[in-house]
Short mmCIF file of C-alpha atoms in Angstrom, two decimals:
data_model
loop_
_atom_site.label_atom_id
_atom_site.label_comp_id
_atom_site.label_asym_id
_atom_site.label_seq_id
_atom_site.Cartn_x
_atom_site.Cartn_y
_atom_site.Cartn_z
CA MET A 2 -34.00 -73.14 -56.48
CA LYS A 3 -35.34 -72.95 -52.93
CA ILE A 4 -32.68 -73.79 -50.36
CA ALA A 5 -33.13 -74.33 -46.62
CA ILE A 6 -30.03 -73.74 -44.51
CA ILE A 7 -30.21 -75.03 -40.95
CA GLY A 8 -27.95 -73.06 -38.62
CA SER A 9 -26.44 -69.58 -38.87
CA GLY A 10 -22.91 -70.17 -37.66
CA VAL A 11 -20.05 -69.45 -40.04
CA SER A 12 -20.88 -72.43 -42.29
CA GLY A 13 -24.53 -71.49 -42.62
CA LEU A 14 -23.79 -67.81 -43.23
CA VAL A 15 -21.13 -68.49 -45.86
CA SER A 16 -23.35 -71.03 -47.63
CA ALA A 17 -26.15 -68.45 -47.72
CA TYR A 18 -23.81 -65.66 -48.81
CA TYR A 19 -22.64 -67.50 -51.93
CA LEU A 20 -25.89 -69.27 -52.84
CA SER A 21 -28.22 -66.29 -52.37
CA LYS A 22 -26.72 -64.66 -55.46
CA GLU A 23 -28.79 -66.98 -57.63
CA HIS A 24 -31.17 -68.87 -55.36
CA ASP A 25 -34.02 -68.37 -52.88
CA VAL A 26 -32.37 -68.98 -49.51
CA THR A 27 -33.90 -69.31 -46.04
CA ILE A 28 -31.76 -69.67 -42.91
CA TYR A 29 -33.28 -71.24 -39.80
CA GLU A 30 -31.66 -70.43 -36.45
CA LYS A 31 -32.88 -71.55 -33.01
CA ASP A 32 -30.98 -68.77 -31.20
CA ASN A 33 -31.94 -65.09 -31.07
CA ARG A 34 -28.86 -64.05 -33.04
CA ILE A 35 -26.80 -65.22 -36.00
CA GLY A 36 -23.08 -65.94 -36.03
CA GLY A 37 -22.63 -68.98 -33.80
CA HIS A 38 -19.11 -68.81 -32.37
CA ALA A 39 -18.58 -65.43 -34.06
CA HIS A 40 -19.95 -63.55 -31.05
CA THR A 41 -18.88 -60.00 -30.23
CA ILE A 42 -19.86 -58.49 -26.87
CA PHE A 43 -19.89 -54.76 -26.15
CA VAL A 44 -18.72 -53.80 -22.65
CA GLU A 45 -18.06 -50.64 -20.64
CA ASP A 46 -21.21 -48.79 -21.74
CA ASN A 47 -21.05 -50.40 -25.20
CA LYS A 48 -17.78 -48.63 -25.97
CA ILE A 49 -15.52 -51.68 -26.21
CA ALA A 50 -16.04 -54.62 -28.61
CA VAL A 51 -14.70 -57.97 -27.36
CA ASP A 52 -14.96 -61.33 -29.11
CA ASN A 53 -16.14 -64.12 -26.84
CA GLY A 54 -15.82 -67.02 -29.31
CA PHE A 55 -13.88 -66.85 -32.59
CA MET A 56 -11.02 -64.37 -32.11
CA VAL A 57 -8.01 -64.85 -34.39
CA PHE A 58 -6.96 -66.34 -37.71
CA ASN A 59 -3.75 -67.35 -39.45
CA PRO A 60 -3.70 -65.89 -43.01
CA PRO A 61 -1.65 -68.61 -44.77
CA LYS A 62 -3.93 -71.33 -43.40
CA TYR A 63 -7.24 -69.44 -43.68
CA PRO A 64 -7.44 -68.85 -47.47
CA ASN A 65 -11.22 -69.17 -47.75
CA PHE A 66 -11.83 -66.89 -44.78
CA ILE A 67 -9.33 -64.33 -46.11
CA LYS A 68 -11.13 -64.35 -49.47
CA LEU A 69 -14.47 -63.83 -47.71
CA LEU A 70 -13.17 -60.87 -45.68
CA SER A 71 -11.75 -59.32 -48.85
CA GLU A 72 -15.08 -59.65 -50.67
CA LEU A 73 -16.91 -58.14 -47.70
CA GLY A 74 -14.39 -55.32 -47.26
CA VAL A 75 -13.68 -56.23 -43.63
CA ASP A 76 -10.34 -55.12 -42.17
CA SER A 77 -8.04 -57.04 -39.85
CA VAL A 78 -4.93 -56.18 -37.84
CA PRO A 79 -1.91 -58.18 -36.62
CA THR A 80 -2.25 -59.73 -33.19
CA ASP A 81 0.04 -61.07 -30.47
CA MET A 82 -0.22 -64.83 -29.92
CA SER A 83 2.07 -65.10 -26.91
CA PHE A 84 1.52 -68.08 -24.60
CA SER A 85 2.27 -68.62 -20.91
CA VAL A 86 2.13 -71.54 -18.48
CA ASP A 87 2.06 -71.24 -14.69
CA ILE A 88 1.92 -74.46 -12.64
CA PRO A 89 2.88 -73.52 -9.06
CA GLY A 90 5.74 -75.56 -7.67
CA GLU A 91 6.63 -76.92 -11.11
CA VAL A 92 7.02 -74.42 -13.92
CA GLN A 93 6.37 -70.81 -14.87
CA TYR A 94 7.22 -69.43 -18.30
CA GLU A 95 6.17 -67.37 -21.30
CA GLY A 96 7.41 -68.10 -24.82
CA SER A 97 9.84 -65.20 -25.37
CA PHE A 98 13.57 -65.78 -24.87
CA PRO A 99 15.28 -65.26 -22.50
CA ASN A 100 13.09 -63.32 -20.05
CA GLY A 101 9.91 -65.29 -20.70
CA ILE A 102 11.46 -68.75 -20.80
CA PHE A 103 13.38 -67.95 -17.62
CA ALA A 104 10.73 -65.84 -15.89
CA ASP A 105 11.54 -68.00 -12.89
CA ARG A 106 15.27 -67.29 -12.61
CA LYS A 107 15.84 -70.39 -10.47
CA LYS A 108 15.11 -72.51 -13.53
CA ILE A 109 18.41 -71.42 -15.05
CA PHE A 110 20.02 -73.87 -12.61
CA SER A 111 17.38 -76.62 -12.92
CA LEU A 112 18.53 -79.73 -14.78
CA ARG A 113 14.90 -80.91 -15.05
CA TYR A 114 13.87 -77.65 -16.71
CA TRP A 115 16.75 -77.79 -19.18
CA ARG A 116 15.73 -81.38 -20.05
CA PHE A 117 12.21 -80.08 -20.65
CA LEU A 118 13.50 -77.43 -23.05
CA MET A 119 15.56 -80.04 -24.90
CA GLN A 120 12.46 -82.23 -25.12
CA ILE A 121 10.62 -79.46 -26.97
CA ILE A 122 13.40 -79.45 -29.58
CA LYS A 123 13.27 -83.26 -29.81
CA PHE A 124 9.46 -83.22 -30.11
CA ARG A 125 9.60 -80.84 -33.06
CA LYS A 126 12.21 -83.00 -34.78
CA VAL A 127 10.41 -86.34 -34.38
CA ALA A 128 7.07 -84.73 -35.25
CA LYS A 129 8.44 -83.49 -38.57
CA ASN A 130 9.90 -86.93 -39.24
CA ALA A 131 6.53 -88.55 -38.55
CA ILE A 132 4.87 -86.18 -41.02
CA LYS A 133 7.55 -86.73 -43.67
CA ASN A 134 7.22 -90.52 -43.46
CA ASN A 135 3.45 -90.63 -42.88
CA LEU A 136 3.84 -92.38 -39.51
CA TYR A 137 1.43 -92.81 -36.57
CA LYS A 138 -1.74 -92.67 -38.68
CA GLU A 139 -3.63 -94.95 -36.29
CA GLU A 140 -2.00 -93.99 -32.99
CA THR A 141 -3.08 -91.40 -30.45
CA LEU A 142 -0.86 -88.50 -29.48
CA SER A 143 0.00 -90.07 -26.11
CA GLU A 144 1.10 -93.24 -27.92
CA PHE A 145 3.28 -91.14 -30.23
CA LEU A 146 4.91 -89.46 -27.21
CA SER A 147 5.54 -92.80 -25.52
CA ALA A 148 6.99 -94.38 -28.67
CA ASN A 149 9.47 -91.52 -28.99
CA LYS A 150 10.38 -91.44 -25.29
CA LEU A 151 9.09 -87.91 -24.85
CA SER A 152 8.62 -86.95 -21.23
CA GLU A 153 5.57 -86.27 -19.08
CA ASP A 154 6.99 -82.80 -18.46
CA LEU A 155 6.87 -82.08 -22.19
CA ALA A 156 3.26 -83.26 -22.30
CA ASN A 157 2.03 -81.59 -19.11
CA TRP A 158 4.02 -78.36 -19.23
CA TYR A 159 3.95 -77.64 -22.95
CA LEU A 160 2.10 -79.82 -25.46
CA TYR A 161 -1.16 -80.61 -23.67
CA PRO A 162 -1.71 -77.04 -22.39
CA THR A 163 -1.07 -75.74 -25.92
CA LEU A 164 -3.53 -78.16 -27.50
CA SER A 165 -6.15 -77.66 -24.79
CA ALA A 166 -5.98 -73.94 -25.50
CA ILE A 167 -6.29 -74.41 -29.27
CA TRP A 168 -9.15 -76.95 -29.11
CA SER A 169 -10.91 -75.58 -25.99
CA ILE A 170 -10.85 -78.84 -24.04
CA LYS A 171 -11.62 -78.95 -20.33
CA GLU A 172 -8.88 -81.35 -19.21
CA SER A 173 -5.53 -80.78 -20.89
CA SER A 174 -4.62 -84.48 -20.53
CA LYS A 175 -7.47 -85.33 -22.95
CA ALA A 176 -5.23 -83.99 -25.72
CA GLY A 177 -3.42 -87.31 -25.43
CA ASP A 178 -6.41 -88.93 -27.14
CA PHE A 179 -6.00 -86.80 -30.27
CA PRO A 180 -5.09 -88.61 -33.52
CA ALA A 181 -1.32 -88.34 -33.63
CA LEU A 182 -0.46 -87.74 -37.28
CA ALA A 183 -3.39 -85.43 -38.01
CA THR A 184 -2.53 -83.33 -34.95
CA LEU A 185 1.14 -83.12 -35.89
CA ILE A 186 0.19 -82.04 -39.42
CA PHE A 187 -2.03 -79.32 -37.97
CA LEU A 188 0.79 -78.07 -35.72
CA ASN A 189 3.22 -78.09 -38.63
CA ASN A 190 0.80 -76.28 -40.95
CA HIS A 191 0.42 -73.53 -38.37
CA ARG A 192 4.20 -73.35 -37.86
CA LEU A 193 3.86 -74.49 -34.26
CA LEU A 194 6.76 -76.88 -34.81
CA GLU A 195 9.03 -73.91 -35.52
CA SER A 196 10.91 -71.66 -33.12
CA THR A 197 9.86 -68.57 -35.09
CA LYS A 198 6.42 -67.15 -34.37
CA GLN A 199 3.63 -67.33 -36.93
CA LYS A 200 1.80 -64.09 -37.71
CA TRP A 201 -1.88 -64.12 -36.76
CA ARG A 202 -4.58 -61.48 -37.23
CA THR A 203 -7.82 -60.37 -35.60
CA ILE A 204 -10.78 -58.53 -37.10
CA SER A 205 -10.85 -54.80 -36.38
CA GLY A 206 -13.88 -54.16 -34.21
CA GLY A 207 -14.63 -57.84 -33.65
CA SER A 208 -16.11 -60.69 -35.65
CA ILE A 209 -19.46 -58.88 -35.66
CA LYS A 210 -18.05 -56.84 -38.55
CA TYR A 211 -18.08 -59.74 -41.00
CA VAL A 212 -21.31 -61.21 -39.61
CA SER A 213 -23.10 -57.86 -40.04
CA LYS A 214 -21.78 -57.46 -43.59
CA ILE A 215 -23.14 -60.88 -44.55
CA GLN A 216 -26.45 -60.11 -42.86
CA ARG A 217 -26.85 -56.88 -44.84
CA THR A 218 -25.93 -58.65 -48.08
CA LEU A 219 -28.52 -61.36 -47.45
CA LYS A 220 -31.17 -58.73 -46.73
CA ASP A 221 -30.35 -56.94 -49.99
CA ARG A 222 -30.80 -60.25 -51.83
CA ASN A 223 -34.15 -60.93 -50.11
CA ALA A 224 -32.81 -64.00 -48.34
CA LYS A 225 -34.76 -64.83 -45.19
CA ILE A 226 -33.29 -65.33 -41.72
CA MET A 227 -35.69 -66.99 -39.27
CA LEU A 228 -34.44 -66.52 -35.69
CA LYS A 229 -35.72 -68.25 -32.55
CA THR A 230 -37.07 -71.05 -34.69
CA ASP A 231 -37.37 -74.58 -33.31
CA ILE A 232 -37.51 -77.14 -36.10
CA GLN A 233 -39.46 -80.29 -35.24
CA LYS A 234 -38.15 -82.47 -38.03
CA ILE A 235 -36.98 -82.45 -41.63
CA VAL A 236 -38.60 -84.94 -43.99
CA ARG A 237 -37.05 -85.74 -47.36
CA SER A 238 -38.63 -87.25 -50.44
CA ASP A 239 -37.88 -87.63 -54.14
CA ASP A 240 -39.82 -84.43 -54.79
CA ASP A 241 -38.78 -82.02 -52.04
CA ILE A 242 -37.55 -81.24 -48.54
CA LYS A 243 -40.15 -80.48 -45.87
CA VAL A 244 -39.10 -78.40 -42.85
CA TYR A 245 -41.63 -78.83 -40.03
CA ILE A 246 -42.19 -75.96 -37.60
CA ASP A 247 -45.18 -75.77 -35.21
CA ASP A 248 -46.84 -78.68 -37.03
CA LYS A 249 -46.66 -76.85 -40.36
CA TYR A 250 -44.21 -77.59 -43.12
CA TYR A 251 -42.30 -75.47 -45.62
CA SER A 252 -41.09 -76.98 -48.89
CA PHE A 253 -37.60 -76.63 -50.37
CA ASP A 254 -35.61 -78.19 -53.17
CA ILE A 255 -32.54 -78.98 -51.06
CA VAL A 256 -31.36 -78.62 -47.46
CA ILE A 257 -27.93 -77.73 -46.07
CA PHE A 258 -27.30 -78.81 -42.50
CA ALA A 259 -24.88 -76.25 -41.05
CA THR A 260 -25.49 -77.57 -37.55
CA HIS A 261 -23.40 -79.78 -35.30
CA ALA A 262 -23.46 -83.43 -36.30
CA ASP A 263 -25.53 -84.56 -33.30
CA ILE A 264 -28.18 -81.90 -33.96
CA THR A 265 -28.28 -82.82 -37.64
CA LYS A 266 -28.82 -86.46 -36.75
CA ASP A 267 -31.75 -85.58 -34.48
CA LEU A 268 -33.42 -83.35 -37.09
CA ILE A 269 -33.48 -85.83 -40.00
CA TYR A 270 -36.75 -87.72 -39.70
CA ASP A 271 -35.98 -90.41 -42.26
CA ILE A 272 -32.29 -90.83 -41.56
CA ASP A 273 -30.70 -93.87 -43.21
CA PRO A 274 -28.10 -96.15 -41.56
CA ASN A 275 -25.13 -94.67 -43.43
CA GLU A 276 -26.07 -91.12 -42.45
CA SER A 277 -26.64 -92.14 -38.84
CA LYS A 278 -23.31 -93.96 -38.68
CA ALA A 279 -21.41 -91.03 -40.20
CA LEU A 280 -22.97 -88.39 -37.97
CA SER A 281 -22.39 -90.56 -34.88
CA CYS A 282 -18.62 -90.29 -35.40
CA PHE A 283 -18.59 -86.80 -33.89
CA ASP A 284 -18.75 -85.98 -30.19
CA TYR A 285 -18.97 -82.53 -28.64
CA SER A 286 -17.98 -80.96 -25.35
CA LYS A 287 -19.81 -78.05 -23.78
CA ASN A 288 -17.48 -75.26 -22.69
CA LEU A 289 -18.45 -72.44 -20.37
CA THR A 290 -16.87 -69.19 -21.57
CA VAL A 291 -16.75 -66.27 -19.15
CA LEU A 292 -15.96 -62.70 -20.21
CA HIS A 293 -14.70 -60.86 -17.13
CA LYS A 294 -12.08 -58.60 -15.54
CA ASP A 295 -11.02 -60.67 -12.51
CA GLU A 296 -7.22 -60.86 -12.44
CA LYS A 297 -7.05 -63.81 -10.05
CA LEU A 298 -7.57 -66.20 -12.99
CA VAL A 299 -4.13 -65.46 -14.44
CA SER A 300 -0.63 -65.79 -13.01
CA LYS A 301 0.30 -63.51 -10.14
CA ASN A 302 3.55 -62.93 -12.01
CA LYS A 303 2.46 -60.16 -14.38
CA LYS A 304 5.77 -60.47 -16.25
CA ILE A 305 4.44 -63.59 -17.97
CA LEU A 306 0.95 -62.28 -18.76
CA ALA A 307 0.39 -63.33 -22.38
CA ALA A 308 -2.40 -63.40 -24.93
CA TRP A 309 -3.03 -67.07 -24.05
CA ASN A 310 -2.52 -68.13 -20.42
CA TYR A 311 -2.62 -71.62 -18.93
CA SER A 312 -2.54 -71.71 -15.13
CA LYS A 313 -3.15 -74.13 -12.31
CA ILE A 314 -4.85 -72.48 -9.36
CA LYS A 315 -5.25 -74.66 -6.26
CA GLY A 316 -4.71 -77.69 -8.50
CA ILE A 317 -7.40 -76.64 -10.97
CA SER A 318 -6.51 -75.99 -14.62
CA VAL A 319 -7.63 -72.60 -15.92
CA PHE A 320 -7.21 -71.26 -19.44
CA THR A 321 -7.61 -67.51 -19.99
CA TYR A 322 -7.23 -65.16 -22.95
CA CYS A 323 -6.07 -61.62 -22.23
CA MET A 324 -8.19 -59.70 -24.71
CA ASN A 325 -6.27 -56.43 -24.25
CA ILE A 326 -3.28 -58.15 -25.86
CA LEU A 327 -5.19 -60.33 -28.31
CA GLN A 328 -7.53 -57.68 -29.71
CA HIS A 329 -5.66 -54.46 -28.88
CA ILE A 330 -8.30 -53.34 -26.37
CA ASN A 331 -7.29 -49.96 -25.03
CA MET A 332 -8.34 -50.20 -21.39
CA LYS A 333 -6.33 -49.85 -18.19
CA GLN A 334 -8.36 -52.70 -16.71
CA PRO A 335 -7.51 -56.11 -18.21
CA VAL A 336 -10.36 -57.89 -19.99
CA PHE A 337 -10.28 -61.68 -19.94
CA VAL A 338 -12.08 -64.63 -21.50
CA SER A 339 -11.75 -67.78 -19.37
CA LEU A 340 -12.74 -71.28 -20.51
CA ASN A 341 -14.50 -73.61 -18.08
CA PRO A 342 -13.30 -71.74 -14.98
CA GLN A 343 -13.84 -73.77 -11.82
CA ILE A 344 -12.53 -70.88 -9.76
CA ASN A 345 -15.07 -68.50 -8.26
CA ILE A 346 -15.02 -65.26 -10.23
CA ASN A 347 -16.08 -62.01 -8.60
CA LYS A 348 -19.67 -61.58 -9.84
CA GLN A 349 -19.19 -57.82 -10.01
CA LYS A 350 -16.42 -58.37 -12.56
CA ILE A 351 -18.32 -60.66 -14.95
CA TYR A 352 -19.59 -59.25 -18.24
CA LEU A 353 -21.06 -62.43 -19.71
CA LYS A 354 -21.30 -66.20 -19.31
CA GLU A 355 -21.95 -68.26 -22.43
CA ASP A 356 -21.86 -71.97 -23.28
CA TYR A 357 -20.30 -73.06 -26.57
CA GLU A 358 -19.95 -76.58 -27.92
CA HIS A 359 -16.76 -77.72 -29.65
CA PRO A 360 -16.03 -80.95 -31.53
CA VAL A 361 -13.97 -83.46 -29.55
CA TYR A 362 -11.07 -84.30 -31.85
CA THR A 363 -10.48 -88.08 -32.09
CA GLN A 364 -9.71 -90.77 -34.66
CA LYS A 365 -13.47 -91.27 -35.16
CA ASN A 366 -13.72 -87.78 -36.67
CA LEU A 367 -11.50 -88.76 -39.58
CA ILE A 368 -13.71 -91.75 -40.37
CA GLY A 369 -16.87 -89.65 -40.15
CA GLN A 370 -15.45 -86.93 -42.38
CA LYS A 371 -14.73 -89.42 -45.15
CA MET A 372 -18.19 -90.95 -44.86
CA ILE A 373 -19.96 -87.58 -45.02
CA SER A 374 -17.97 -86.57 -48.11
CA GLU A 375 -19.55 -89.57 -49.84
CA LEU A 376 -23.06 -88.58 -48.69
CA GLN A 377 -23.02 -84.99 -49.98
CA GLY A 378 -26.02 -84.37 -52.25
CA LYS A 379 -27.79 -87.66 -51.59
CA ASN A 380 -31.46 -87.33 -50.59
CA ARG A 381 -31.30 -83.62 -51.52
CA THR A 382 -29.10 -83.17 -48.44
CA TYR A 383 -25.77 -81.41 -47.88
CA TYR A 384 -23.58 -81.07 -44.80
CA ALA A 385 -21.37 -78.18 -43.72
CA GLY A 386 -19.58 -77.41 -40.49
CA ALA A 387 -16.20 -76.94 -38.87
CA TYR A 388 -16.43 -80.53 -37.59
CA LEU A 389 -15.67 -81.64 -41.16
CA GLY A 390 -12.14 -80.31 -40.66
CA TYR A 391 -10.12 -79.55 -37.55
CA GLY A 392 -12.99 -77.65 -35.92
CA PHE A 393 -11.90 -74.07 -36.61
CA HIS A 394 -13.38 -71.08 -38.41
CA GLU A 395 -11.54 -71.75 -41.65
CA ASP A 396 -12.84 -75.32 -41.58
CA GLY A 397 -16.37 -73.98 -41.30
CA VAL A 398 -15.86 -71.63 -44.25
CA ALA A 399 -14.11 -74.31 -46.33
CA SER A 400 -16.91 -76.81 -45.72
CA ALA A 401 -19.48 -74.23 -46.87
CA VAL A 402 -17.48 -73.40 -50.00
CA ASN A 403 -17.21 -77.12 -50.73
CA VAL A 404 -20.99 -77.58 -50.43
CA VAL A 405 -21.65 -74.54 -52.64
CA ASN A 406 -19.35 -75.95 -55.33
CA ILE A 407 -21.00 -79.38 -55.18
CA ILE A 408 -24.46 -77.81 -55.50
CA LYS A 409 -23.38 -75.72 -58.49
CA SER A 410 -21.80 -78.78 -60.08
CA ASN A 411 -24.97 -80.82 -59.56
CA ILE A 412 -27.10 -78.07 -61.11
CA THR A 413 -24.83 -77.90 -64.16
CA TYR A 414 -24.86 -81.70 -64.51
CA ASN A 415 -28.66 -81.91 -64.29
CA GLU A 416 -29.03 -79.19 -66.91
#
């Protein structure tokens, strides 16, 4: 069977990896590289590998990705997922007790700060209760906080910075629009409602290791990867799929859209109302990611420098990963990845600027996900992407595995 896969992010690559064993697969990618958010940059005369997009994974909650790495023979190592917050004039802490929590020694005597710490304990308790009793299915996270009399300090000093870091959102307050129950379930699944730290891992040598292994496998199987390819439209019929490029078309038996929902919607020439409605449930935000070594984007208090760092600098929110900690980069000079920095970074200290798009997590997503699950396979069309889950790498892999299984099932049924 001839299969067209649109997009070479994790969902497209994994779909191709499993389907190319038995089928004729062609991947179409508009960029000049494959991998999507799996993007490793080499700095300092190409001696140091640093991930600029996907960086870490949580083994218990990444079963499909773990299986993929095992099959590919790609190694990973434990990583530090420490987190710090620095809002001048309000709060300054890092998650370790007691020195991190009380990095600002004056807070030992602050009643407001102690209330904040107690609110974290209360939040974890009421969150677990909501999950247990299946509550707040229709409410937003801010409505959940209000209903449980959880303070603005909890939201602004702890919960919203944490969620903005996880989901790469520009304004931390936007986390209040997240679907309450689904978000709480995510936090619980990743043990973020526990006081004990969850163990995370990072790929040795960067995510390029697994991307390269898949690329070599596809080459060995004679699968085709078409880079820098702009698709005009995709036309579907009862007989085939036609992919139009430069006013010429290429015929396939089925198509897998491993692109963002909005791109998929634009590519389908003969889109029907149900498909259009489902794909319209997903919004995206563009995030500027800067790989650099400018230390002014993290707290001046180096005692709270963590793997993940949320700071306010001159009233502007800045989120920065310290890659030396996160990926065990052995350099005296810190290497950082900052998201949407509105602070001027020394140009001499910038390695790379790159825009990535991330799904905006809202109640609409849940509706769209259900609708797309009912559309899989119709009109010779399949959908894969992290947007069909929480928006993370495992979700991208899981969506691809799901599509592969549906395709195999359909082939068996038709036989």
